[in-house]
Amino acid sequence: MKGQLPMMEQLKLLNQDLLDAQPDQHALFHLGRQMALQCAEMDACLLQGLMEIRSAHVGLQAILTVLQRRDEPLLFRSEEAAALLEPVQQRLSQGLNVLNRLV
């Protein structure tokens, strides 16, 4: 596999190779195995990226809930706010980086 190509592009190339190799049974078997591995890698990337983004979403919901349910004004510094949001930003970044490997 060409590791520098996005996974979707690799899958397109494998599909074209499958079409080109139709008369060659040995090549079809080998390409079919490659395609199965590629699909499993894509599935793992999608799942990991989705879990990271969902985790960030839950974190944001928790922060919003705390902020909305306070009866008194919030008195905290921007550094404290940034510290609350940093893990959310990290999860979003990780999730997007994983999903970007697909396209």
Tab-separated table of C-alpha atoms in Angstrom:
chain	number	residue	atom	x	y	z
A	1	MET	CA	0.000	0.000	0.000
A	2	LYS	CA	1.072	3.535	-0.615
A	3	GLY	CA	1.075	4.865	2.956
A	4	GLN	CA	1.304	8.502	1.898
A	5	LEU	CA	-1.990	8.367	-0.003
A	6	PRO	CA	-5.252	8.883	1.909
A	7	MET	CA	-7.069	5.647	2.647
A	8	MET	CA	-9.981	6.470	0.359
A	9	GLU	CA	-7.560	6.988	-2.527
A	10	GLN	CA	-5.817	3.701	-1.714
A	11	LEU	CA	-9.185	1.953	-1.782
A	12	LYS	CA	-9.995	3.467	-5.192
A	13	LEU	CA	-6.665	2.226	-6.544
A	14	LEU	CA	-7.284	-1.252	-5.143
A	15	ASN	CA	-10.701	-1.295	-6.757
A	16	GLN	CA	-9.178	-0.365	-10.122
A	17	ASP	CA	-6.529	-3.075	-9.681
A	18	LEU	CA	-9.318	-5.579	-8.979
A	19	LEU	CA	-11.094	-4.581	-12.171
A	20	ASP	CA	-7.861	-4.844	-14.174
A	21	ALA	CA	-6.960	-8.265	-12.704
A	22	GLN	CA	-10.274	-10.019	-13.381
A	23	PRO	CA	-8.812	-12.763	-15.583
A	24	ASP	CA	-5.981	-13.508	-13.111
A	25	GLN	CA	-7.382	-15.558	-10.197
A	26	HIS	CA	-4.178	-15.361	-8.138
A	27	ALA	CA	-4.073	-11.572	-8.452
A	28	LEU	CA	-7.775	-11.376	-7.578
A	29	PHE	CA	-7.216	-13.362	-4.382
A	30	HIS	CA	-4.263	-11.164	-3.365
A	31	LEU	CA	-6.095	-7.928	-4.177
A	32	GLY	CA	-9.206	-9.135	-2.369
A	33	ARG	CA	-7.156	-9.676	0.785
A	34	GLN	CA	-5.591	-6.227	0.417
A	35	MET	CA	-9.024	-4.680	0.030
A	36	ALA	CA	-10.308	-6.450	3.141
A	37	LEU	CA	-7.328	-5.145	5.137
A	38	GLN	CA	-7.815	-1.640	3.762
A	39	CYS	CA	-11.502	-1.690	4.706
A	40	ALA	CA	-10.635	-2.846	8.223
A	41	GLU	CA	-8.108	0.009	8.565
A	42	MET	CA	-10.683	2.516	7.347
A	43	ASP	CA	-13.268	1.171	9.758
A	44	ALA	CA	-10.803	1.479	12.645
A	45	CYS	CA	-9.968	5.076	11.641
A	46	LEU	CA	-13.618	6.025	11.413
A	47	LEU	CA	-14.359	4.479	14.784
A	48	GLN	CA	-11.361	6.090	16.486
A	49	GLY	CA	-12.076	9.507	14.972
A	50	LEU	CA	-15.732	9.307	15.907
A	51	MET	CA	-14.907	8.308	19.480
A	52	GLU	CA	-12.500	11.249	19.839
A	53	ILE	CA	-15.032	13.720	18.462
A	54	ARG	CA	-17.835	12.252	20.593
A	55	SER	CA	-15.605	12.551	23.673
A	56	ALA	CA	-14.957	16.208	22.843
A	57	HIS	CA	-18.689	16.756	22.398
A	58	VAL	CA	-19.431	15.242	25.811
A	59	GLY	CA	-16.734	17.436	27.350
A	60	LEU	CA	-18.245	20.542	25.791
A	61	GLN	CA	-21.712	19.545	26.982
A	62	ALA	CA	-20.401	19.119	30.527
A	63	ILE	CA	-18.725	22.523	30.490
A	64	LEU	CA	-21.857	24.183	29.105
A	65	THR	CA	-24.034	22.487	31.709
A	66	VAL	CA	-21.826	23.764	34.517
A	67	LEU	CA	-21.814	27.268	33.046
A	68	GLN	CA	-25.575	27.379	32.477
A	69	ARG	CA	-26.614	26.059	35.890
A	70	ARG	CA	-24.704	28.506	38.012
A	71	ASP	CA	-26.801	30.948	40.032
A	72	GLU	CA	-23.977	33.377	40.652
A	73	PRO	CA	-21.646	35.037	38.194
A	74	LEU	CA	-18.584	33.075	37.242
A	75	LEU	CA	-15.337	34.600	38.331
A	76	PHE	CA	-12.401	32.862	36.728
A	77	ARG	CA	-9.441	33.879	34.671
A	78	SER	CA	-8.991	33.194	30.999
A	79	GLU	CA	-6.202	30.740	31.893
A	80	GLU	CA	-8.700	28.700	33.890
A	81	ALA	CA	-11.186	28.770	31.009
A	82	ALA	CA	-8.440	27.684	28.628
A	83	ALA	CA	-7.526	24.840	30.987
A	84	LEU	CA	-11.142	23.631	30.888
A	85	LEU	CA	-11.271	23.760	27.105
A	86	GLU	CA	-7.796	22.361	26.371
A	87	PRO	CA	-8.774	18.660	26.694
A	88	VAL	CA	-11.774	19.271	24.435
A	89	GLN	CA	-9.581	20.936	21.835
A	90	GLN	CA	-7.078	18.064	22.030
A	91	ARG	CA	-9.822	15.463	21.474
A	92	LEU	CA	-11.232	17.392	18.527
A	93	SER	CA	-7.769	17.724	17.024
A	94	GLN	CA	-7.026	14.009	17.478
A	95	GLY	CA	-10.366	13.031	15.969
A	96	LEU	CA	-9.944	15.292	12.971
A	97	ASN	CA	-6.362	14.106	12.396
A	98	VAL	CA	-7.556	10.506	12.326
A	99	LEU	CA	-10.421	11.307	9.951
A	100	ASN	CA	-8.102	13.338	7.712
A	101	ARG	CA	-6.104	10.162	7.083
A	102	LEU	CA	-9.146	8.870	5.219
A	103	VAL	CA	-9.466	11.644	2.663
